[in-house]
Coordinates of C-alpha atoms in Angstrom, one line a residue:
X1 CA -81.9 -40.2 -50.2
X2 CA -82.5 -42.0 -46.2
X3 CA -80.0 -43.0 -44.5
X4 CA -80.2 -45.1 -41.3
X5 CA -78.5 -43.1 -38.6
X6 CA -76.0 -46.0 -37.3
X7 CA -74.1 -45.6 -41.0
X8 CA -71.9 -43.0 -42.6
X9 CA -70.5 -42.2 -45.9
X10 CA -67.4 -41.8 -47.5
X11 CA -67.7 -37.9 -47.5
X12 CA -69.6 -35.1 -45.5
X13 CA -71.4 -32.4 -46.7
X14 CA -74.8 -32.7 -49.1
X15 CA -75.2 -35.9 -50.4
X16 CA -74.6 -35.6 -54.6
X17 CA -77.3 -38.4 -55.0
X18 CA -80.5 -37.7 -56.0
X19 CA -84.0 -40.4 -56.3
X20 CA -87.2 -40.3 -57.2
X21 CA -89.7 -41.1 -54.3
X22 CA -90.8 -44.5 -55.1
X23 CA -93.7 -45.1 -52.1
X24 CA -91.9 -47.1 -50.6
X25 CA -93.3 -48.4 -47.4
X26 CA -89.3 -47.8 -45.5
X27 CA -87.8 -45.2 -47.6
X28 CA -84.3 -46.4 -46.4
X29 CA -84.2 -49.2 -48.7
X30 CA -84.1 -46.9 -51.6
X31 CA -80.0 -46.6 -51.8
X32 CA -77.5 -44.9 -54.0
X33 CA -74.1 -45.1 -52.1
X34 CA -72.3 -48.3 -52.2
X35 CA -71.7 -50.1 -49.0
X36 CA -68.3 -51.4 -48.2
X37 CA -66.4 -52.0 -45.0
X38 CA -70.2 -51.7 -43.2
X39 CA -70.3 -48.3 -44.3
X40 CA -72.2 -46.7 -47.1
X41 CA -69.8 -44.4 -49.3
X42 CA -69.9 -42.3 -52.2
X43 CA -66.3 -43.1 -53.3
X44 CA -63.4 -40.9 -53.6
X45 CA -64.3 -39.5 -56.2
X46 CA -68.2 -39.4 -55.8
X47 CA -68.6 -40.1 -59.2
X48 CA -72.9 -41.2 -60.4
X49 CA -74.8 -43.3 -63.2
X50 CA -78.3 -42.6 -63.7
X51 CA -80.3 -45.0 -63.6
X52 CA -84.1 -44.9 -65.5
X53 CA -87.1 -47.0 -65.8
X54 CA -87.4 -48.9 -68.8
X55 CA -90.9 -48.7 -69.2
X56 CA -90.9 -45.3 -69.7
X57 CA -87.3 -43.4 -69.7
X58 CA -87.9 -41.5 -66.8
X59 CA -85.1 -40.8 -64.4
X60 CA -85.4 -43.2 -61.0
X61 CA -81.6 -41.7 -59.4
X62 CA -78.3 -41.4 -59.6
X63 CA -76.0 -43.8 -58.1
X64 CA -72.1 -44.4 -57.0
X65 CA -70.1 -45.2 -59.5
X66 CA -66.5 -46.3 -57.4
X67 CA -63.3 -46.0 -59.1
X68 CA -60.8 -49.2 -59.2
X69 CA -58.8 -48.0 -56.0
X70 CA -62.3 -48.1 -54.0
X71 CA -63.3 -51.5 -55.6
X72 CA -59.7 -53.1 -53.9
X73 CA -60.8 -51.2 -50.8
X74 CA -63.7 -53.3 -51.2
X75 CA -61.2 -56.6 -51.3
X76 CA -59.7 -54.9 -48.4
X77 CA -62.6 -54.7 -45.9
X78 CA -63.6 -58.9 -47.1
X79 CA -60.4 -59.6 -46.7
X80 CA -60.2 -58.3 -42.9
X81 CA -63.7 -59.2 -42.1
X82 CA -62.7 -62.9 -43.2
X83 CA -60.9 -63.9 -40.1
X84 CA -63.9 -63.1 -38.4
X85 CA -66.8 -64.6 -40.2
X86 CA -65.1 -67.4 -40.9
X87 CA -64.0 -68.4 -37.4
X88 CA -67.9 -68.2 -36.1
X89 CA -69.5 -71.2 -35.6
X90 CA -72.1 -72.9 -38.4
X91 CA -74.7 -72.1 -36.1
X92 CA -73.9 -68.4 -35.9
X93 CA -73.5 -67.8 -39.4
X94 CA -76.8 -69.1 -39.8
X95 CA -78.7 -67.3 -37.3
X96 CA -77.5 -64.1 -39.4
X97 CA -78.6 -65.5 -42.7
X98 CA -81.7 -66.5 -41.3
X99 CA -82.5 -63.1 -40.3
X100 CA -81.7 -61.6 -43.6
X101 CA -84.2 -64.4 -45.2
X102 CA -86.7 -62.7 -42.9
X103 CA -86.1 -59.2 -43.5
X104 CA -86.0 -59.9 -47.0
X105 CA -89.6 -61.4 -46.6
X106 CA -90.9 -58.5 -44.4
X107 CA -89.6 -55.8 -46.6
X108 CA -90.8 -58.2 -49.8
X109 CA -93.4 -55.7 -51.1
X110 CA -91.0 -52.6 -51.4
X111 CA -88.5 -54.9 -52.4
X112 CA -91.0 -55.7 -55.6
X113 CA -91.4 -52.4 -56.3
X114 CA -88.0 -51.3 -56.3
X115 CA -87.4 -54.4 -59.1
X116 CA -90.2 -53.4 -61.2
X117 CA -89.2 -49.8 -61.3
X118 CA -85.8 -50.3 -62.2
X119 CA -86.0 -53.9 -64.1
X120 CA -89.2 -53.3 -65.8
X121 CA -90.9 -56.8 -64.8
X122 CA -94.3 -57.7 -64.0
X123 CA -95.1 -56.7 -60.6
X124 CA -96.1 -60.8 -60.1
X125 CA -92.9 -61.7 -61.4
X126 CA -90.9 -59.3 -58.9
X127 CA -92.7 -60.7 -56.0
X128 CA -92.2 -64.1 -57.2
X129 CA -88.7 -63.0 -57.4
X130 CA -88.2 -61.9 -54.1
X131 CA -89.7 -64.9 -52.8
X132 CA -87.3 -66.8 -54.8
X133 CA -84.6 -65.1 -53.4
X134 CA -85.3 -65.4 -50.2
X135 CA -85.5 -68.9 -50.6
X136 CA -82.0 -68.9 -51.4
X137 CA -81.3 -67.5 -48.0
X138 CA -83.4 -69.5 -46.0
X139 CA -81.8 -72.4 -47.6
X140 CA -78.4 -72.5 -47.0
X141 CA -79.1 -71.3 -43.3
X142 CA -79.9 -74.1 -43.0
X143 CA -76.9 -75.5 -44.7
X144 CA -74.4 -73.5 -43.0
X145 CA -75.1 -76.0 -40.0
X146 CA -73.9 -78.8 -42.0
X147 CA -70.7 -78.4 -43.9
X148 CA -70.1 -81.7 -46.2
X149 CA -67.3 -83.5 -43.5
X150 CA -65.9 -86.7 -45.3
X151 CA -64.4 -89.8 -43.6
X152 CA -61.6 -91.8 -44.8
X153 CA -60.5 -94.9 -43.9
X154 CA -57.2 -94.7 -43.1
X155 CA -54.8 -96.7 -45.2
X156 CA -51.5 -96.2 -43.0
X157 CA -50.7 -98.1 -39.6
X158 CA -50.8 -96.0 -36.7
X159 CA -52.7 -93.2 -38.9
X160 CA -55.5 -90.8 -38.6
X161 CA -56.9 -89.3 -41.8
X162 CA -59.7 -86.5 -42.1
X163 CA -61.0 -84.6 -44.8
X164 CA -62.7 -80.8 -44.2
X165 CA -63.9 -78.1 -46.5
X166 CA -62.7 -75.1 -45.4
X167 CA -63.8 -71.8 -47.1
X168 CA -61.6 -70.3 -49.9
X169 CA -61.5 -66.4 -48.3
X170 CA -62.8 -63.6 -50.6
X171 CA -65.5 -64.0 -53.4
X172 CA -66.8 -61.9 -56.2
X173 CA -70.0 -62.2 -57.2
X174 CA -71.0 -60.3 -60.5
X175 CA -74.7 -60.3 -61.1
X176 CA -77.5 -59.5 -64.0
X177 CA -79.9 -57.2 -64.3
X178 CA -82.5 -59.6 -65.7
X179 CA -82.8 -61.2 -61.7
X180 CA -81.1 -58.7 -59.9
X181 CA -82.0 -60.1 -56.7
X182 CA -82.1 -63.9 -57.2
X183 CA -79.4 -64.1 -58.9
X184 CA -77.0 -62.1 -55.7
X185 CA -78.9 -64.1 -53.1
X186 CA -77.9 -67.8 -54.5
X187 CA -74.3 -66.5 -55.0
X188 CA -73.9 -64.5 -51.8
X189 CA -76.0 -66.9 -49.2
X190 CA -73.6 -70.0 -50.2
X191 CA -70.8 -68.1 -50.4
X192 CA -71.4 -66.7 -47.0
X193 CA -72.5 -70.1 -45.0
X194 CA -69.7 -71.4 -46.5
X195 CA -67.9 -68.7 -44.4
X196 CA -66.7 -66.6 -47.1
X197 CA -66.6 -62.8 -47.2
X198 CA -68.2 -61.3 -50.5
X199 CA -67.5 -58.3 -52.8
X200 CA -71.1 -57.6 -55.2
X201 CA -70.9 -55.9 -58.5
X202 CA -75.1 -55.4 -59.9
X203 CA -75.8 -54.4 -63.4
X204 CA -75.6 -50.5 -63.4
X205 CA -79.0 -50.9 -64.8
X206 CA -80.4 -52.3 -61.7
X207 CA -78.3 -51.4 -58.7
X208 CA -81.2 -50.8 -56.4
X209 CA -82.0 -53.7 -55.6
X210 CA -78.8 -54.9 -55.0
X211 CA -78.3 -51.9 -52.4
X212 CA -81.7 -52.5 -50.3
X213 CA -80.5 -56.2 -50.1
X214 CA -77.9 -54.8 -48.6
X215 CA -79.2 -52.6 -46.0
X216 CA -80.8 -55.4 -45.2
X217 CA -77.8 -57.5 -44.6
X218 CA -76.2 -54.5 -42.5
X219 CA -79.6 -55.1 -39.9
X220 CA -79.2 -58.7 -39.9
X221 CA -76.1 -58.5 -38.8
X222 CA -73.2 -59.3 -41.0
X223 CA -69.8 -58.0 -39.2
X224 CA -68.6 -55.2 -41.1
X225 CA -66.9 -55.9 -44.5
X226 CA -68.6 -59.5 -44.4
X227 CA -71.2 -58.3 -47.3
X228 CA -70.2 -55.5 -49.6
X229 CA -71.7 -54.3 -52.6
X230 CA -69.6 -51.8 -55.0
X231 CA -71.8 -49.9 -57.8
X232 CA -70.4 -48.8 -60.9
X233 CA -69.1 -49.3 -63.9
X234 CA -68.4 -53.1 -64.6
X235 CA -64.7 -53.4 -66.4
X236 CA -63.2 -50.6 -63.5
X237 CA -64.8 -52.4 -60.5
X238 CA -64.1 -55.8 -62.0
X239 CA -60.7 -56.2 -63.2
X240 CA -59.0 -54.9 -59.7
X241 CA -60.8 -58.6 -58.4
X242 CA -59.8 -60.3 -61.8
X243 CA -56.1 -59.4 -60.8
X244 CA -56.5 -59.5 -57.2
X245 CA -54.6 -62.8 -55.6
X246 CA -56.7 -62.3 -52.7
X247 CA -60.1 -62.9 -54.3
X248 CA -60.2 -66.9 -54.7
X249 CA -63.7 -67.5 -55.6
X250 CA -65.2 -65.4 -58.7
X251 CA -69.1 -66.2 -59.5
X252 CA -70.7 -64.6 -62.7
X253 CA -73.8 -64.9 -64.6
X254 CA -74.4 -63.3 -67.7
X255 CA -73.0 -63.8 -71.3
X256 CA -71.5 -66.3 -72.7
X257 CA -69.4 -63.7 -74.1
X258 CA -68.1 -62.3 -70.6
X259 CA -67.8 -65.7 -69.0
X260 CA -65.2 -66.1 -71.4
X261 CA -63.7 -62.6 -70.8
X262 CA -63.9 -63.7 -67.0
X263 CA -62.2 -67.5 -67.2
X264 CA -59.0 -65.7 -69.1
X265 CA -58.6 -63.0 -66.3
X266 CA -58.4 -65.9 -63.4
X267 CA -56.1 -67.7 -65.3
X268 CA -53.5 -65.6 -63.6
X269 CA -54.6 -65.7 -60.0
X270 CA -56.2 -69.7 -60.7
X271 CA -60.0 -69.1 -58.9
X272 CA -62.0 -70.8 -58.4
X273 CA -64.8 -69.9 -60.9
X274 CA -68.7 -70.1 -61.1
X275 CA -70.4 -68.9 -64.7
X276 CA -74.1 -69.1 -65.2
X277 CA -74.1 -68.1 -69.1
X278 CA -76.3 -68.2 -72.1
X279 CA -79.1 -70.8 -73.3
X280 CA -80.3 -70.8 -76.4
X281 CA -82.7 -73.8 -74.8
X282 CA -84.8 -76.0 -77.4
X283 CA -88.4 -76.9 -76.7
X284 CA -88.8 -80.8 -78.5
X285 CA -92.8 -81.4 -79.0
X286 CA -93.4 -85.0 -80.2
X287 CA -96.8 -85.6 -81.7
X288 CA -98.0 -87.9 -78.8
X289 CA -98.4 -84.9 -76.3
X290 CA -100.8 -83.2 -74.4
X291 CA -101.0 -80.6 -77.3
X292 CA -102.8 -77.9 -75.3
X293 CA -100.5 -78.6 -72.4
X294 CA -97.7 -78.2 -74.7
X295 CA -98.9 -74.9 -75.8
X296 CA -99.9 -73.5 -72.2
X297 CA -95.8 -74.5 -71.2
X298 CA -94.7 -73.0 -74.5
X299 CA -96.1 -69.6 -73.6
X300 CA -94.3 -69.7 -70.2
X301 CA -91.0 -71.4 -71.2
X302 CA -91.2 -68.1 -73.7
X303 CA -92.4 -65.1 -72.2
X304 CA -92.3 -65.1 -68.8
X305 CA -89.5 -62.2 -67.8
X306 CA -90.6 -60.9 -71.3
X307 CA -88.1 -63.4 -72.6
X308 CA -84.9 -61.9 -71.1
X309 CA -84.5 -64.9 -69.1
X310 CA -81.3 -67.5 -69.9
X311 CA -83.8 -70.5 -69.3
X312 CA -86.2 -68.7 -71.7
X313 CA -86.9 -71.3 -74.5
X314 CA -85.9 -69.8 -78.0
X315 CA -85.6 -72.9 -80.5
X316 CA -89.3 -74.5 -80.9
X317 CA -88.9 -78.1 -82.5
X318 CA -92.5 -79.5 -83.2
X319 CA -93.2 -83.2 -84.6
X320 CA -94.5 -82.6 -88.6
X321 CA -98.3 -84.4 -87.5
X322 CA -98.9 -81.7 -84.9
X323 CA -97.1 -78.8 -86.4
X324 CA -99.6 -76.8 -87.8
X325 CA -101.7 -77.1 -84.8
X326 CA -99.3 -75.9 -82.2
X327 CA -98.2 -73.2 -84.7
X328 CA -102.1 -71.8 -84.8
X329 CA -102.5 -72.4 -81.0
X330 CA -99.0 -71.1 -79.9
X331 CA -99.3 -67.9 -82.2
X332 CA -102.7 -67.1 -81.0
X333 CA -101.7 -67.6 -77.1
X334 CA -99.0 -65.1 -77.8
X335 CA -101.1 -62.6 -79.6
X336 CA -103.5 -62.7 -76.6
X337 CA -100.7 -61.8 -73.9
X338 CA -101.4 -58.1 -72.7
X339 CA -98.0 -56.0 -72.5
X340 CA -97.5 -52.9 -70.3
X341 CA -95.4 -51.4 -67.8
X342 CA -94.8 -53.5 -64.4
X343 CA -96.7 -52.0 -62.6
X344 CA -100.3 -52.9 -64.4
X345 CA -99.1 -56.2 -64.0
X346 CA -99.1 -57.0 -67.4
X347 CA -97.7 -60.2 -69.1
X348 CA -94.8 -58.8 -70.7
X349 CA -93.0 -55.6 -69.9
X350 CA -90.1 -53.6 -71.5
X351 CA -86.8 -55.2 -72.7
X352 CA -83.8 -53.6 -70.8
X353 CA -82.6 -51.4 -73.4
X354 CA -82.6 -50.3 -77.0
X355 CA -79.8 -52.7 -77.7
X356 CA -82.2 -55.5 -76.6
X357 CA -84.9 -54.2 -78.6
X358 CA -82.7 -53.9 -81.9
X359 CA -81.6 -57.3 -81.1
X360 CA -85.3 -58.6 -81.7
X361 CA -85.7 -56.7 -84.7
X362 CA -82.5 -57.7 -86.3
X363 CA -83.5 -61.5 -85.7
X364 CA -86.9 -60.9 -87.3
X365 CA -85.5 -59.7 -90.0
X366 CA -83.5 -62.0 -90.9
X367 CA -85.5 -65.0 -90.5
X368 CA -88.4 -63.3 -92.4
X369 CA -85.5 -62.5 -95.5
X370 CA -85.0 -66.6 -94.9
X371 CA -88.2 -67.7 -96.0
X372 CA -89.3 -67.6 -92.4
X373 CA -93.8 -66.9 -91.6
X374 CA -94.6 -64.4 -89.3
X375 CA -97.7 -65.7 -87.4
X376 CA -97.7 -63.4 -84.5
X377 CA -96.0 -59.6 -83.8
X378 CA -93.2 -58.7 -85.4
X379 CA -92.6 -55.2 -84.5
X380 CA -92.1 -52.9 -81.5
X381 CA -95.4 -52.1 -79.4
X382 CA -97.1 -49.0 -79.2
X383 CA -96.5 -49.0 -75.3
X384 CA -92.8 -47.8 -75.8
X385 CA -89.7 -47.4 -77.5
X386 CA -88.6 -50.4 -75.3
X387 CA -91.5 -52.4 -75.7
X388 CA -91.9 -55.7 -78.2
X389 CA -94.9 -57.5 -79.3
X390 CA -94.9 -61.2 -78.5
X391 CA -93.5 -62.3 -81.7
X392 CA -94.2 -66.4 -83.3
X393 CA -92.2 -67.1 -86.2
X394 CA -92.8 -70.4 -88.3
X395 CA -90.6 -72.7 -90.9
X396 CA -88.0 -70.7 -89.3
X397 CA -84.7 -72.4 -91.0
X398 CA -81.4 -73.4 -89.3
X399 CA -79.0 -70.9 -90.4
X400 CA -81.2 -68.4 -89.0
X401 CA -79.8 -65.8 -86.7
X402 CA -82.4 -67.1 -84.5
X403 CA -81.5 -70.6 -84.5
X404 CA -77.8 -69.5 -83.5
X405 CA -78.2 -67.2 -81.2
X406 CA -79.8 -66.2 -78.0
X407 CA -82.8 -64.1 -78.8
X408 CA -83.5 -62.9 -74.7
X409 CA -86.8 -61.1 -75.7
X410 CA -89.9 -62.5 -76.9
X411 CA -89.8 -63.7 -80.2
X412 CA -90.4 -67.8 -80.8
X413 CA -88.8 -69.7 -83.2
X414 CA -90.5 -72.8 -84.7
X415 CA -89.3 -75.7 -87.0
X416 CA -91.1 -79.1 -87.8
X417 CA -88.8 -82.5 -87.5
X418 CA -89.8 -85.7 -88.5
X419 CA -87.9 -88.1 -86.6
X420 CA -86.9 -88.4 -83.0
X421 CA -83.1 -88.7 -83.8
X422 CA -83.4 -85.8 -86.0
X423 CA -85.2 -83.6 -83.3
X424 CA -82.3 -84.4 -80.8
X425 CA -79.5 -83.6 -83.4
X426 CA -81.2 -80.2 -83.7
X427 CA -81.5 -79.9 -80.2
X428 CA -77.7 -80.8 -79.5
X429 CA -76.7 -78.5 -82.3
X430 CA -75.4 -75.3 -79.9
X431 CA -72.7 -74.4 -77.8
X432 CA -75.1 -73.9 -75.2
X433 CA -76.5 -76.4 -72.6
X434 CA -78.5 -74.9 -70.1
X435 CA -81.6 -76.5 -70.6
X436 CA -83.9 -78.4 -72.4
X437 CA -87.9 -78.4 -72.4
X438 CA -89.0 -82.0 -73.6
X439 CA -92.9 -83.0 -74.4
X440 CA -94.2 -86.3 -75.2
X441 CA -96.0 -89.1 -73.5
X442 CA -94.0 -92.1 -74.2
X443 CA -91.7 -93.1 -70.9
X444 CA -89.2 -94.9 -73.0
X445 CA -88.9 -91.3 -75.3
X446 CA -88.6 -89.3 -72.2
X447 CA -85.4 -91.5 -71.1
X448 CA -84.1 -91.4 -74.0
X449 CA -84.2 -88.1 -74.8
X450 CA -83.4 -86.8 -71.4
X451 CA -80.0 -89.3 -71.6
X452 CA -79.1 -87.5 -74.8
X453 CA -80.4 -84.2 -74.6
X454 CA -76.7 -82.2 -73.7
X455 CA -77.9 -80.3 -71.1
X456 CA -77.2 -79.4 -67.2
X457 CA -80.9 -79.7 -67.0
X458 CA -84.2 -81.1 -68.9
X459 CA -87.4 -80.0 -67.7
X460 CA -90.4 -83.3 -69.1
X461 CA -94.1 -81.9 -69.7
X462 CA -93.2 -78.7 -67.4
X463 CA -91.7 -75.2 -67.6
X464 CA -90.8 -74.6 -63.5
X465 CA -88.2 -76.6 -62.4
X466 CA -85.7 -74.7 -60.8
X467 CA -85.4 -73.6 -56.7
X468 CA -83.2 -73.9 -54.1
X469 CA -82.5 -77.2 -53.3
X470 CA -81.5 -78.3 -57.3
X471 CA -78.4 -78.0 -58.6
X472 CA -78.5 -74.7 -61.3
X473 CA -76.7 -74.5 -64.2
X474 CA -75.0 -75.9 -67.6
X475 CA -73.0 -77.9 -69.5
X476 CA -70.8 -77.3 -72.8
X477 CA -70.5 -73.0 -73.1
X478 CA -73.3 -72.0 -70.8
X479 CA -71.1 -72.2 -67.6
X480 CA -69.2 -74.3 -64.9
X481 CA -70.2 -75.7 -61.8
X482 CA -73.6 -75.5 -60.0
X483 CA -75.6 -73.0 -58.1
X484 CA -78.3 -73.5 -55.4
X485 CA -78.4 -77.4 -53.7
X486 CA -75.5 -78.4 -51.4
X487 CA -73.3 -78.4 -54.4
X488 CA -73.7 -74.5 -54.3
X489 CA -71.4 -74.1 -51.5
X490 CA -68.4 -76.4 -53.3
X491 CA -67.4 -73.6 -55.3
X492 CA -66.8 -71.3 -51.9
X493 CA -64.9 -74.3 -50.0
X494 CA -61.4 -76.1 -50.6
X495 CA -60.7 -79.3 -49.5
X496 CA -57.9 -80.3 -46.7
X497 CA -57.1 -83.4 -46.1
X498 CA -55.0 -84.1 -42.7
X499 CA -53.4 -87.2 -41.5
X500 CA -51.9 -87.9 -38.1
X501 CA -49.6 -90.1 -36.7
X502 CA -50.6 -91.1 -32.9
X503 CA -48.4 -93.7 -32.2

């Protein structure tokens, strides 16, 4: 494996890391150390994970997998490196971010590959990836000049007051392998203009990209132990932060399951806590809508990331007048999308793993033993073991498995309603609130709906609605707080308020 010549690892001798050429246009970027304290390291005890492509099992590398005492070495070098990034100015904070958005965009086509290799995605959906990731970046450059000051009136004689947001110290970002570069760029680029030092964890299925973000950091210029990023497996690299005082700002997305997990471990060190979670998201189609619209949205609030996607829309409620139609339309869009590996830029790729697969299957089942049609798919796809046909699924009932859970593959789910209070009941009916796809032509509807539709966000006659500048995330069990927007950065910043007496 490269390595740049200014870095050095943990231990001499030959590396025990092995990958598989990727053509890569700058080979460097393919990394399987770890990178803590600016240095790239193998660990004590230079422990790997293998990591394959889920398209077609084959071996991609092997990568670090750090023990608990490296992973509070980790806290160690954000913790020193904290007095220092946190003392430059806005401006210089941003001029390093700003060059990391840039290298991210010159290095965007290996960056791609490396995703779809280890991810599985369309190669379309890993370049719109890293575009969306480095939009992250870009943004709060740009925000890292203007930290939210507030003014207060003072309401003493003879008294100044001020209020700052000052950064927390060290945060922990824990990220998926379903957007394993988005999803590290909107934590770490507010944490960091916020002048917070981070410690990374990736999904051991997708380290890679994780690792070429940060050799990209290390030649934008982040002081040592600014950025690190610690490979391996989750509970051992995790818990020493969970437990750590020094760690004040924890961001995680993933399941609902874990955030829970998570929120009980801070309890005893009280962070500060960020958790993107599940979705479960409903898709309400009212009989006054642009039906082929509707259906052209549908397939993308569905399938795009093959599914695994938390905003993917898995509960399809459909107005009784129009049912029947969107079910023929919708199922015969979805038998139409071609499937493959990433690379062929197909429409949908693998799942992750078997466990995802089953998952599908199991749902399937279940809701087919419930009375449930089959209109579309059904099965795994001759392309691979990992691979699922687009699946459609009609009078699908509500004790389904399906209509409790979140799927994260591509299998829709579709029941009729009849009224529009009924639809929204159905809709509220989760412990999820991510969001919520809403279709219908009637402005006093939309308002409605939107006002009760529980929520953090409700996307009207459109599937793409997220991006850097709007606030990200749920209500209810699929998370706290917000990611992306201004509101991104509260998380990383406390409050201070100071009043002096100048008489």
């Amino acid at each position: 494996m490269a390595h740049s010549s200014k870095t050095t690892t943990a231990n001499s001798g030959p590396s025990p890391f092995a990958a598989t050429p990727l053509d890569l246009s700058d080979p460097a970027l393919l990394r399987g150390f770890s990178y803590i304290g600016g240095r790239w390291t193998a660990g004590a005890q230079s422990k790997t994970f293998a990591v394959s492509n889920p398209a077609d099992g084959s071996h991609l590398g092997d990568v670090a997998s750090l023990s608990a005492d490296d992973s509070r070495l980790a806290v160690d070098a954000a913790q020193s490196a904290f007095g220092v990034w946190s003392k430059l100015l806005p401006q210089q904070r941003s001029k390093i971010l700003r060059r990391w958005f840039e290298l991210i965009l010159e290095n965007a086509h290996d960056l791609a590959r490396i995703m779809v290799l280890e991810q599985g995605k369309p190669i379309s959906e890993a370049r719109g990836e890293i575009d969306y990731a480095a939009s992250f970046v870009e943004f709060f450059a740009e925000e890292a000049k203007r930290p939210n000051i507030e003014s207060v009136t003072s309401h003493l004689p003879d008294a100044e007051v001020e209020v700052w947001r000052e950064p927390v110290g060290v945060a922990a970002l824990i990220t998926p392998w379903n957007f394993p570069a988005a999803m590290l760029t909107r934590k770490a680029a507010a944490a960091l203009a916020a002048g917070c030092t981070v410690v990374a964890h990736p999904s051991a299925e997708t380290p890679y990209s994780a690792l070429a973000l940060a050799e990209l950091a290390e030649r934008a210029g982040f002081p040592a132990g600014a950025f690190n990023v610690v490979t391996g497996v989750a509970p051992v690299v995790v818990e020493p932060w969970m437990e750590d005082r020094r760690v004040r700002a924890v961001s995680f997305t993933g399941s609902t399951e874990i955030g829970r997990l998570l929120y009980r471990q801070s309890a005893d060190t009280v962070k500060r806590m960020v958790l993107e979670l599940g979705g479960h998201a409903p898709f309400l189609l009212f009989a006054d809508a642009n039906l082929d619209q509707a259906v052209a949205e549908a397939v993308k609030a569905k399938f795009a990331t093959s599914g695994q996607d938390c905003l993917g829309a898995n509960r399809f409620f459909v107005e009784r007048p129009v049912y029947e139609d969107f079910c023929k339309a919708f199922a015969e869009a979805a038998s139409q999308l071609s499937v493959g590996i990433g690379m062929d830029d197909p429409d949908i790729g693998p799942l992750m793993n078997e466990k995802a697969v089953a998952k599908q299957e199991e749902h399937v089942a279940d809701a087919l033993a419930r009375g449930a049609r089959l209109l579309t798919g059904g099965k795994r796809h001759k392309a691979g073991k990992l691979f699922y046909e687009p699946t459609v699924l009609a009078d699908v009932p509500a004790d389904a498995l399906i209509m409790q859970e979140e799927t994260f593959g591509p299998v829709a789910a579709i029941a009729a309603f009849d009224t529009e209070e009924e639809a929204l009941t159905r809709a509220n009916n989760t412990e999820y609130g991510l969001i919520a796809y809403l279709h219908t032509q009637d402005p006093r509807r939309i308002y409605r709906a939107s006002r009760a539709l529980q929520f953090g966000m409700v996307a009207v006659n459109r599937t793409k609605v997220t991006g850097a500048p709007i606030p990200f995330g749920g209500m209810k069990q699929s998370g706290l707080e917000r990611e992306g927007s201004r509101l991104g950065m509260e998380a990383f910043t406390e409050v201070k308020y100071v009043c002096r007496d100048w008489a």
